[in-house]
Coordinates of N, CA and C in Angstrom, one line a residue:
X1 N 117.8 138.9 92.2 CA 118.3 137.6 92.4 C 118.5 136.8 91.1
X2 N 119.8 136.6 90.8 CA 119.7 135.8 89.7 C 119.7 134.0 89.2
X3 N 118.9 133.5 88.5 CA 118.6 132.6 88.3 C 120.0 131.4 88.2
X4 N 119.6 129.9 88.9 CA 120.4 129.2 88.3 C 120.6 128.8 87.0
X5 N 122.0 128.6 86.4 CA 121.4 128.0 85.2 C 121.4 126.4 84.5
X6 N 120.9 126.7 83.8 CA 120.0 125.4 83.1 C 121.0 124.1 83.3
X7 N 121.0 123.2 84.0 CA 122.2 121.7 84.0 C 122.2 121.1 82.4
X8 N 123.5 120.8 82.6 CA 124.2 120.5 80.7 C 124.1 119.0 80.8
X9 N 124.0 118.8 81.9 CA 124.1 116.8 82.2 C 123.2 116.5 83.4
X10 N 122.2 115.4 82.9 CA 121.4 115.1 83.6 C 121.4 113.6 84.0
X11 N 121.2 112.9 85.1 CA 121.3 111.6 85.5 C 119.3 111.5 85.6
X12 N 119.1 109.9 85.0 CA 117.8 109.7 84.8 C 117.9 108.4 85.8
X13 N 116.9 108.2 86.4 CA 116.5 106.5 86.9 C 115.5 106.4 86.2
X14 N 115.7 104.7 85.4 CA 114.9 104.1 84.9 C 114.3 102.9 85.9
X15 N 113.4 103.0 86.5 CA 113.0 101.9 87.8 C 112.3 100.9 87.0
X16 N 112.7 100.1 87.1 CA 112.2 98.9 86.2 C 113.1 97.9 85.9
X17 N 112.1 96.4 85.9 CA 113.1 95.2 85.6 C 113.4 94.7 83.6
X18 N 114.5 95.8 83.5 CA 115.0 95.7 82.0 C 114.9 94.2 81.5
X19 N 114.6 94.3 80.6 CA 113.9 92.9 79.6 C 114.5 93.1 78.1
X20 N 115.6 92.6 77.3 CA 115.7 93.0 76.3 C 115.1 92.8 75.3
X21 N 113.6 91.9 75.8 CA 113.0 91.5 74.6 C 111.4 92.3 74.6
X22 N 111.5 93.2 75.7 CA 110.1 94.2 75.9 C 110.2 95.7 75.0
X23 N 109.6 95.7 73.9 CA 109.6 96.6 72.9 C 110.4 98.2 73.2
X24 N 109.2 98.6 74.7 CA 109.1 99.7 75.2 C 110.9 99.5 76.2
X25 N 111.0 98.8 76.8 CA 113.0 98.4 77.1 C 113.6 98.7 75.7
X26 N 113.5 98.8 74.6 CA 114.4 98.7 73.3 C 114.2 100.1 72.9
X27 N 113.0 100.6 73.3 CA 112.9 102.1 72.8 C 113.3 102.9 73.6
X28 N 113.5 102.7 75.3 CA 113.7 104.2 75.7 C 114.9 104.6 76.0
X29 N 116.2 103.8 75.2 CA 117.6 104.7 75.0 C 117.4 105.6 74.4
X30 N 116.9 105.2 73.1 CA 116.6 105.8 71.6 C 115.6 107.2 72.1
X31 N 114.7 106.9 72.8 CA 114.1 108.1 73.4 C 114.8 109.4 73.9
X32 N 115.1 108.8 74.7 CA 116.4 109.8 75.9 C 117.0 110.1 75.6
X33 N 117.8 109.3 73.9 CA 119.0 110.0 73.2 C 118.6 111.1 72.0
X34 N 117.7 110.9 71.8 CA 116.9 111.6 70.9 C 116.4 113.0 71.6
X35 N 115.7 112.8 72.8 CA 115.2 114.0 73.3 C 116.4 114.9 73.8
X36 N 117.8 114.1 74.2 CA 118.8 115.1 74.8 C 119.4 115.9 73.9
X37 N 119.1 115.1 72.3 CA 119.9 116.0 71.1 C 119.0 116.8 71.3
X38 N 117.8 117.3 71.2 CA 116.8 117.8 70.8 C 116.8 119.1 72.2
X39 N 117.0 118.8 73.4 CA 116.7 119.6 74.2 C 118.7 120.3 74.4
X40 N 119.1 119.8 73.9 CA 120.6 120.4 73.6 C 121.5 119.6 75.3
X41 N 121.3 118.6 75.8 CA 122.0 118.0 76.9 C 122.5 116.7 77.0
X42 N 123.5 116.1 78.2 CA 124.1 115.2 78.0 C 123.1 114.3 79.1
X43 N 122.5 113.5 78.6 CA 121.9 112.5 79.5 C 123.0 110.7 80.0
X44 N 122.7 110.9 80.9 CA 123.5 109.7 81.7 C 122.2 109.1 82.3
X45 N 121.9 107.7 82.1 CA 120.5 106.8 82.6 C 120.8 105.7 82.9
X46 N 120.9 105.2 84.6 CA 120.6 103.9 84.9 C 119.6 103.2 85.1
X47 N 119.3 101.7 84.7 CA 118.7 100.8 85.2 C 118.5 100.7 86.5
X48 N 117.3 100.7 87.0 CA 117.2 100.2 88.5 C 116.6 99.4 88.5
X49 N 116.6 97.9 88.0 CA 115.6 97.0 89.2 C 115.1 97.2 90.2
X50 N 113.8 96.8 90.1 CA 112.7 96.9 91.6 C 113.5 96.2 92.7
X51 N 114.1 94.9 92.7 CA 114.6 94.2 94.2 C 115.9 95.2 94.4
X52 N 116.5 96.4 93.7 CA 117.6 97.0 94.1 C 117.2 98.3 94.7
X53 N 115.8 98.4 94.8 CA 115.6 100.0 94.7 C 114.7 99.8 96.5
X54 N 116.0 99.7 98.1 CA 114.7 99.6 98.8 C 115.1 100.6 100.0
X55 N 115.4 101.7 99.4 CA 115.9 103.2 100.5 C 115.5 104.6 99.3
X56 N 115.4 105.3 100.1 CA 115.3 106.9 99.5 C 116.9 107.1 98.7
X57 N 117.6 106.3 99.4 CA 119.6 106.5 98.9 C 119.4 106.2 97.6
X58 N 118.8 105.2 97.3 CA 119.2 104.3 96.0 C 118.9 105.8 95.0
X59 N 118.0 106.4 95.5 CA 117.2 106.8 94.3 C 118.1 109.0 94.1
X60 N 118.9 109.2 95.0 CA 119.8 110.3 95.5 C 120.3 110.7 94.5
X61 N 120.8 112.0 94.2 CA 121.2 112.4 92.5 C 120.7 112.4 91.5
X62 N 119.5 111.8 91.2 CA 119.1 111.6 90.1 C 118.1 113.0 89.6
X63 N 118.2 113.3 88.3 CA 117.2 114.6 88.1 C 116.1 114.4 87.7
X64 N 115.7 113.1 87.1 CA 114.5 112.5 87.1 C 114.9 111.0 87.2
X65 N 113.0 110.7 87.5 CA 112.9 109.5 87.7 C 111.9 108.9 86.4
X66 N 112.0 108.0 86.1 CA 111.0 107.3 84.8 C 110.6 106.0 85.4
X67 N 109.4 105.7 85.5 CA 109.4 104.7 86.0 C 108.6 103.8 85.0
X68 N 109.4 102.6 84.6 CA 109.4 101.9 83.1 C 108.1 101.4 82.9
X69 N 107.5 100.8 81.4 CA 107.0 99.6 81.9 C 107.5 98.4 81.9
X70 N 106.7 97.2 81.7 CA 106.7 95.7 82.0 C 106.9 95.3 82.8
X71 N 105.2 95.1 83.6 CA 104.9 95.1 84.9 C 104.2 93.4 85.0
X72 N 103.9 93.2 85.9 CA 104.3 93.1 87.2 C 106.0 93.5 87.6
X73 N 106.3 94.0 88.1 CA 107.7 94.0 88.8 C 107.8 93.5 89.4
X74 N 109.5 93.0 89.6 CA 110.1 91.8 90.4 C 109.7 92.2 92.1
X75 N 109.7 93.6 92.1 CA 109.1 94.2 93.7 C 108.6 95.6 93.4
X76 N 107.4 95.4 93.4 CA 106.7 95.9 93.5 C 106.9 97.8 94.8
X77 N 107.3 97.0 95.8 CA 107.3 97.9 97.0 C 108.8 99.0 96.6
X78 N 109.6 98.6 95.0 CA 110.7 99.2 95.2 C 110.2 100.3 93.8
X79 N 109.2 100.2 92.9 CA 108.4 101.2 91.9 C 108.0 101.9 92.9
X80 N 107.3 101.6 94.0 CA 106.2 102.6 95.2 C 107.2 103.7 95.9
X81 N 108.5 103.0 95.8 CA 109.5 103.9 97.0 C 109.8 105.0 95.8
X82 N 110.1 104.7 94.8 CA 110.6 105.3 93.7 C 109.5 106.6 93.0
X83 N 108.5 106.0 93.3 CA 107.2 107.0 92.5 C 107.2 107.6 93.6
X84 N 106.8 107.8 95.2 CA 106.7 108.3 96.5 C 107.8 109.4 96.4
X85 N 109.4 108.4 96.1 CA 110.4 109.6 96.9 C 109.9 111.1 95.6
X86 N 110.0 110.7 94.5 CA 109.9 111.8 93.5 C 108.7 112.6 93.9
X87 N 107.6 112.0 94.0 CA 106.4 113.0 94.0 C 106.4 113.7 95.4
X88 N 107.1 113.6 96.5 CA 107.7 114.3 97.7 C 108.6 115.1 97.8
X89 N 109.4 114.8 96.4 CA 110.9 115.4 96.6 C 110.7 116.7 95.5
X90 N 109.4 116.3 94.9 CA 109.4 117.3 93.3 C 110.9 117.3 92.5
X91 N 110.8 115.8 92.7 CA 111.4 115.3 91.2 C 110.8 114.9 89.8
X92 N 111.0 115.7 88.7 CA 110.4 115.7 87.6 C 110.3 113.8 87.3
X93 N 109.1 113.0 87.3 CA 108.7 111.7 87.2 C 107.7 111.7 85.9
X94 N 108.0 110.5 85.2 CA 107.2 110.0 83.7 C 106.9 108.9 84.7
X95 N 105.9 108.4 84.2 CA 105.6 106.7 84.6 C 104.7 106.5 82.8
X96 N 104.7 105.5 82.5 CA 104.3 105.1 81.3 C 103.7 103.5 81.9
X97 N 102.6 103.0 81.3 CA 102.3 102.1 81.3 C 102.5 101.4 82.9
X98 N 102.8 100.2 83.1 CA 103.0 100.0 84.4 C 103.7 101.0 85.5
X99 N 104.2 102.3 84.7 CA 104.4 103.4 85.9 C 103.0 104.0 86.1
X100 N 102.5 104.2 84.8 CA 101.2 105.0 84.9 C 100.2 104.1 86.3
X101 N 100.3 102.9 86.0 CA 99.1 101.9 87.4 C 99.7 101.9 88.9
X102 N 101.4 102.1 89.0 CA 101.6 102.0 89.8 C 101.5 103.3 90.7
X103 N 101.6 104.4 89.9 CA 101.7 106.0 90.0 C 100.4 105.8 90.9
X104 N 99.5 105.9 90.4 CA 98.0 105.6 91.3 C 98.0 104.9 92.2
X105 N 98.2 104.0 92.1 CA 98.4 102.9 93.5 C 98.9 103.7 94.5
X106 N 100.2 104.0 94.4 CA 101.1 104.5 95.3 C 100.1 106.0 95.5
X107 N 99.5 106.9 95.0 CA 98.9 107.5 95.6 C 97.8 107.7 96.7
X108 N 97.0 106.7 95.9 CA 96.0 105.7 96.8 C 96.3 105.4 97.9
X109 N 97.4 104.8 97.9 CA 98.0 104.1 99.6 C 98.5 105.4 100.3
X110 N 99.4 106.4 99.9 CA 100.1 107.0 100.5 C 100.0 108.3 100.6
X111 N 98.8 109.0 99.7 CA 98.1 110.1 99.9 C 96.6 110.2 100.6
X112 N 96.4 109.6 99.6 CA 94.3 109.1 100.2 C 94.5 107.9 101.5
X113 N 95.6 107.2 102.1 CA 95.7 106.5 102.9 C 94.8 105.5 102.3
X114 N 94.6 104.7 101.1 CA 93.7 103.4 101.3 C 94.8 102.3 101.4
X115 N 95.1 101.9 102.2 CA 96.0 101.4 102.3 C 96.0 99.9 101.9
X116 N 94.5 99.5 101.1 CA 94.6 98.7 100.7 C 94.6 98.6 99.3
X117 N 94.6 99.7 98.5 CA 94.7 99.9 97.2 C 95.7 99.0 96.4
X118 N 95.0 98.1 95.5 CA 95.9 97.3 94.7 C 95.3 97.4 92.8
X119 N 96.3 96.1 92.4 CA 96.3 95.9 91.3 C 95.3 94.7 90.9
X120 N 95.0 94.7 89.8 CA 93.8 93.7 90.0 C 94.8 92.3 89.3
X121 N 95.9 92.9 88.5 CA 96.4 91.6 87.9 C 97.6 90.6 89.1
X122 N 97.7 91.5 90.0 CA 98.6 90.9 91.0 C 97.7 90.7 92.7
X123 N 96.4 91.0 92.9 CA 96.4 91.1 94.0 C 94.6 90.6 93.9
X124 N 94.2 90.1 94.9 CA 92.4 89.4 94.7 C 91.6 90.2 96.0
X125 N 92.1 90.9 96.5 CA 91.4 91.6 97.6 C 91.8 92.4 97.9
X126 N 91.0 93.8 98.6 CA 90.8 95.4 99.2 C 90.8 95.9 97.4
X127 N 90.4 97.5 97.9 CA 90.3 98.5 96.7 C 90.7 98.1 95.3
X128 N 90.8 97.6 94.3 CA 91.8 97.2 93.2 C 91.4 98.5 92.2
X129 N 92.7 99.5 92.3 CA 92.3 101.1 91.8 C 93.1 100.7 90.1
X130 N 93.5 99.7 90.0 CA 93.8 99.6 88.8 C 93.4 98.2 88.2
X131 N 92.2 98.1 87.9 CA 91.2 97.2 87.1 C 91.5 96.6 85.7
X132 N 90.9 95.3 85.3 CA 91.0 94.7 84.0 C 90.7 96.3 83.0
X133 N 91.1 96.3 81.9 CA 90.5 97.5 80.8 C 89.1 96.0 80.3
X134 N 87.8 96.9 79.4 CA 87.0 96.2 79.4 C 87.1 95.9 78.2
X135 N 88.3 96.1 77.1 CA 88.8 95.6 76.0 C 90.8 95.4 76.1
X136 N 91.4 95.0 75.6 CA 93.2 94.6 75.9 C 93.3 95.9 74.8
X137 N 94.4 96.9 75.5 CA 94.6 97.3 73.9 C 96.3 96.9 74.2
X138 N 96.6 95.8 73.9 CA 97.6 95.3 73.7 C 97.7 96.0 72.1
X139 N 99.4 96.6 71.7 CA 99.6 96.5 70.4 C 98.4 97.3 69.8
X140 N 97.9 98.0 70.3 CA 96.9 99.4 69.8 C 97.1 100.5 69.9
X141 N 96.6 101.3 68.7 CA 96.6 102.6 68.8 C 95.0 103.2 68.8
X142 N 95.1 104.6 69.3 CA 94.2 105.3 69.7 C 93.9 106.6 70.0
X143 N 93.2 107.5 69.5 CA 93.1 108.8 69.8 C 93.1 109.0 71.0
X144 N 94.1 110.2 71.6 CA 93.6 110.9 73.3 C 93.6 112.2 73.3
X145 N 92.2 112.5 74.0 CA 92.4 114.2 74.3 C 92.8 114.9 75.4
X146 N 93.3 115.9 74.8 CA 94.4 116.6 75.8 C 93.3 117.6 76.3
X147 N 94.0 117.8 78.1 CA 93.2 118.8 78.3 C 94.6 120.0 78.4
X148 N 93.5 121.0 77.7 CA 94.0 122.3 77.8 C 95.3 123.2 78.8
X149 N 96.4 123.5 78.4 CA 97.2 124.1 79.4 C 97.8 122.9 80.6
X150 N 97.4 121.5 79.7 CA 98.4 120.6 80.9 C 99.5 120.6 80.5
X151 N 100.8 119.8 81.1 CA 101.7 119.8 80.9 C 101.6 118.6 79.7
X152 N 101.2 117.7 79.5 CA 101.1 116.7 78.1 C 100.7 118.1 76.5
X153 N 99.7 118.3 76.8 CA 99.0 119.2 76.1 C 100.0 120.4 75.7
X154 N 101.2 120.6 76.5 CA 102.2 121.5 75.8 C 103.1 121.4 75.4
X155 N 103.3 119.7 75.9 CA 104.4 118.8 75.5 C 104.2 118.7 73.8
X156 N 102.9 118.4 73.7 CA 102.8 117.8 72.0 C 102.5 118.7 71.3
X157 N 101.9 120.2 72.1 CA 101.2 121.5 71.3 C 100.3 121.2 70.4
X158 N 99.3 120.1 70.8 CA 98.2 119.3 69.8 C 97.1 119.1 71.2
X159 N 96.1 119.1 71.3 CA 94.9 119.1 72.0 C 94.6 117.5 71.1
X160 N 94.6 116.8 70.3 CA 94.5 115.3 70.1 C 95.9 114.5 70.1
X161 N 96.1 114.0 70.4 CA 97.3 112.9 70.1 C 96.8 111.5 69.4
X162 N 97.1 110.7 68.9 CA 97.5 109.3 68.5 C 98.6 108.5 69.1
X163 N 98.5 107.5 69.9 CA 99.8 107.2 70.9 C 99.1 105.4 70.6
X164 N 100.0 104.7 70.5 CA 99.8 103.5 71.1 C 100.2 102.6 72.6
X165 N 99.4 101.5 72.9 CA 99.7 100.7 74.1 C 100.0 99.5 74.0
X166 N 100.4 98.8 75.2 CA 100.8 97.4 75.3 C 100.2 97.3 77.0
X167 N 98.9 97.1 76.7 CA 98.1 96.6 78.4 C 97.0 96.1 78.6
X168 N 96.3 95.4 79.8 CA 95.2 95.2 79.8 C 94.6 95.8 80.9
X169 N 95.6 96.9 81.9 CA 94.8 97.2 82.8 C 94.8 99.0 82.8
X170 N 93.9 99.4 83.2 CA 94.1 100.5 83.5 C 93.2 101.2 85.0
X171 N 92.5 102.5 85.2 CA 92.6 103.2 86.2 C 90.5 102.8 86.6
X172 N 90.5 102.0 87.4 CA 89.1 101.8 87.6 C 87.8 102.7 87.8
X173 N 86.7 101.8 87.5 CA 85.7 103.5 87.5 C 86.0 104.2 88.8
X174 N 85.5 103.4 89.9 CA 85.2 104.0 91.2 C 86.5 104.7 91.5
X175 N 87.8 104.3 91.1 CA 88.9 105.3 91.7 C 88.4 106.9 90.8
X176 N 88.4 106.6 89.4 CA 88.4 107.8 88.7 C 87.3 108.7 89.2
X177 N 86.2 108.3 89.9 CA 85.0 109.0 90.5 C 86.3 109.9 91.5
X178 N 87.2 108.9 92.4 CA 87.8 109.6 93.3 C 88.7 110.7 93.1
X179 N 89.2 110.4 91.9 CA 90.3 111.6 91.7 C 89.8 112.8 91.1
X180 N 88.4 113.1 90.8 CA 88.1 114.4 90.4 C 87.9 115.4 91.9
X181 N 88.4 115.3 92.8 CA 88.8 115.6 94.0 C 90.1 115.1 94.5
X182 N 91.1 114.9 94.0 CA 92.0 115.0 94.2 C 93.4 115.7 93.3
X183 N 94.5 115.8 93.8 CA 95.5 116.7 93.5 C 96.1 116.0 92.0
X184 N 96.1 114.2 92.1 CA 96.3 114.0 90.5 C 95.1 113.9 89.8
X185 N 95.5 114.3 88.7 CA 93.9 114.8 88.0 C 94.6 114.6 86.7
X186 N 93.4 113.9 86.0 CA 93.1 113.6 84.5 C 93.2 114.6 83.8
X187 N 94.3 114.4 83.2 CA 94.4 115.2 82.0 C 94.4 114.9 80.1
X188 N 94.2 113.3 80.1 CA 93.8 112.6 78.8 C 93.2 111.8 78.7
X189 N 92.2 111.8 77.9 CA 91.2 110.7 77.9 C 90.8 109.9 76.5
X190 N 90.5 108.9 76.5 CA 90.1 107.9 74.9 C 88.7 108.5 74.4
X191 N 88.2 108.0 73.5 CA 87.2 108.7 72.8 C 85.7 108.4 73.9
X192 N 86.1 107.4 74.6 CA 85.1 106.6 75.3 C 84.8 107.4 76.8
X193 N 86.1 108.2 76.9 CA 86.0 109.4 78.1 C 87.3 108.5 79.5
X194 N 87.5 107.2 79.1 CA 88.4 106.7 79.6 C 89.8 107.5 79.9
X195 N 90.2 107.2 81.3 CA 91.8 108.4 81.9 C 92.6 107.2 81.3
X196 N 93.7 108.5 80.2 CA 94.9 107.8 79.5 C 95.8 108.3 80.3
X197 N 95.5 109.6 80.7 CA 97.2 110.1 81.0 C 96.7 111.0 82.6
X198 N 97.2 111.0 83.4 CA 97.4 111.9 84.8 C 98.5 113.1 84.7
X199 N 98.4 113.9 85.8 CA 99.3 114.7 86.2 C 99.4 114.8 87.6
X200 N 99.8 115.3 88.6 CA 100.1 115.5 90.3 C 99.9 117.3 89.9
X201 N 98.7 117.7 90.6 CA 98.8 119.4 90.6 C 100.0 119.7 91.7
X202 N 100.3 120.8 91.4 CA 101.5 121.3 92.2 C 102.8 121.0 92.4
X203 N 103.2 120.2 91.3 CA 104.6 119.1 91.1 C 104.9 120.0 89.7
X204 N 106.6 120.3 89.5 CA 106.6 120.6 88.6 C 106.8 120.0 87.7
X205 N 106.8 118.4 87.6 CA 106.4 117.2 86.3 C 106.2 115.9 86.8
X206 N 104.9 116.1 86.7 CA 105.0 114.6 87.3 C 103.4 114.2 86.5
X207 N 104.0 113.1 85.5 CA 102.8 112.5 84.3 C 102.7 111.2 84.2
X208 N 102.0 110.8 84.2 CA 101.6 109.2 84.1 C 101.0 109.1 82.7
X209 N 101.3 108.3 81.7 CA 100.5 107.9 80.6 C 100.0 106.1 80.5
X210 N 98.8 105.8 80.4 CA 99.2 104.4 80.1 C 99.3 104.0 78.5
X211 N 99.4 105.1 77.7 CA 100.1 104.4 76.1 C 101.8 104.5 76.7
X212 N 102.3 103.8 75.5 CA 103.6 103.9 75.6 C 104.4 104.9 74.6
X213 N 104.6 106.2 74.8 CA 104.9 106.9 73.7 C 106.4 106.4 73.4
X214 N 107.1 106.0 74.4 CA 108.3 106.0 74.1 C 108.5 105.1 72.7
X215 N 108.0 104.4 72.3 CA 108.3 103.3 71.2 C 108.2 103.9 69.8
X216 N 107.7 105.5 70.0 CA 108.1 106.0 68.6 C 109.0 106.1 68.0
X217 N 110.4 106.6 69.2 CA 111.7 106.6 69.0 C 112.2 105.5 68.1
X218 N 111.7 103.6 67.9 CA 111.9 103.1 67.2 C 111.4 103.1 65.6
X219 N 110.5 104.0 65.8 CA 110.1 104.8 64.2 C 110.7 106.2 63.5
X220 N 111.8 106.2 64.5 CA 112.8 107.8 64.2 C 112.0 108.8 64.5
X221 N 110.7 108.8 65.5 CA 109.6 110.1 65.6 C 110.4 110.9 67.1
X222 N 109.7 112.0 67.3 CA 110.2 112.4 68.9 C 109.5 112.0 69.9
X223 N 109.8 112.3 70.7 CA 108.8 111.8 72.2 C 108.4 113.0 73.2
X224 N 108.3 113.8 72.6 CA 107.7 114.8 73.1 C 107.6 115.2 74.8
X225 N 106.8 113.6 75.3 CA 107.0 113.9 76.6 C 108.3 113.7 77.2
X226 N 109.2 113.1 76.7 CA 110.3 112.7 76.7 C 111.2 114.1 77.1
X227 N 111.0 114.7 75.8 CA 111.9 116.2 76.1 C 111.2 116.6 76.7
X228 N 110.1 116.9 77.3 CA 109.5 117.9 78.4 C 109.9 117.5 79.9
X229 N 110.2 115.7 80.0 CA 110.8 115.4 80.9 C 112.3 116.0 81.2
X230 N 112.6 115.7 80.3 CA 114.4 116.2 80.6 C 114.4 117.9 80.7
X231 N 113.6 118.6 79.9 CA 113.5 120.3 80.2 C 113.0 120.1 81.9
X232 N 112.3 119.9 82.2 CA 111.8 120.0 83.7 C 113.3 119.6 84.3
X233 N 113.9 118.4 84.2 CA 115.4 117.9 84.9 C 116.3 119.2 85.0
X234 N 116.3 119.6 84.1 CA 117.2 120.7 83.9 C 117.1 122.2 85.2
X235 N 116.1 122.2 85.4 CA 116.0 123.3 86.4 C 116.5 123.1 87.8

């Protein structure tokens, strides 16, 4: 049987309310155009606002999904449809930063059924699986370790990374107790043993980081996960 081959043009959704004055918005053309030279393809990428995104349709065609930061989102319920249809559809999905919190969430609710699983910066009651961080690392950088044979860990072919952030919330203790029994599972962590980055076992890309790697691209660096995303699109 012989194999399909590899797509020369790929359509990305960026789910998120574009801000031209949010750093990580300024960097991830520069990302995408960078990684497509790099992985040899023609990338096409729209914008989706959260209040535009509220059917499985909206999100049809697309070879990946990215789901941006700079969060809170205008709707919230339209990141959840978007992180959901991909991780059902085994569509290759990045979430960074507010994708990385919502990634969880939306797991929480719609895998583990808690269906009260929220955010701590938008919501004051049930589960809050994405908590204050017990320092901001707004505008910080920081060592993460990779675990072994993840998909991050083959993305950068470095078992340490240096990545910086722009947040103050990240993945609570009590959920993290819960996911070492579950299908998304930690795969990077801060010096302090803190989850920086996820994966979904059984998905052929689906990674959550809460640094923002994309903003390297405004330093002329690569994004590593960036082309690993679009290599997964391609199949």
């Amino acid at each position: 049987m012989s194999l399909l081959p590899l797509k020369e043009t790929l359509r990305v959704a960026l789910v998120g309310d574009y801000n031209s004055t949010v750093i990580a918005h300024q960097a991830i053309p520069l990302a995408l155009d960078n990684a497509a030279e790099y992985v040899g393809v023609t990338v096409d990428y729209d914008w989706l606002p959260t209040p535009e995104v509220t059917s499985p349709e909206d999100l049809v065609g697309y070879d990946a999904i990215w789901c941006v930061p700079a969060s809170p989102y205008q709707n919230e319920d339209g990141a959840f449809l978007a992180i959901r249809y991909a991780r059902e559809n085994q569509i290759p999905f990045l979430g960074t930063c507010g994708g990385f919190q919502h990634a969880i969430i939306e797991y929480a609710r719609n895998v583990l059924d808690w269906d009260d699983a929220g955010h701590a910066e938008t919501n004051r009651e049930g589960r809050l699986v994405i908590g204050p961080l017990s320092c901001s690392l707004v505008d910080k950088s920081d060592a993460i370790e990779l675990k072994p044979g993840s998909l991050i860990a083959e993305a950068y072919g470095w078992s340490q990374i240096e990545e910086g952030y722009h947040c103050n919330y990240g993945i609570a203790g009590f959920f993290a107790d819960q996911m070492k029994t579950s299908d998304l599972q930690p795969t990077g962590w801060d010096k302090q043993g803190e989850i920086r980055v996820v994966e979904l076992r059984g998905h052929p890309f689906f990674v959550g980081t809460l640094f923002q790697h994309e903003r390297n691209a405004l330093k002329d660096m690569p994004s590593p996960l960036v082309e690993a995303l679009l290599k997964a699109a391609q199949r």
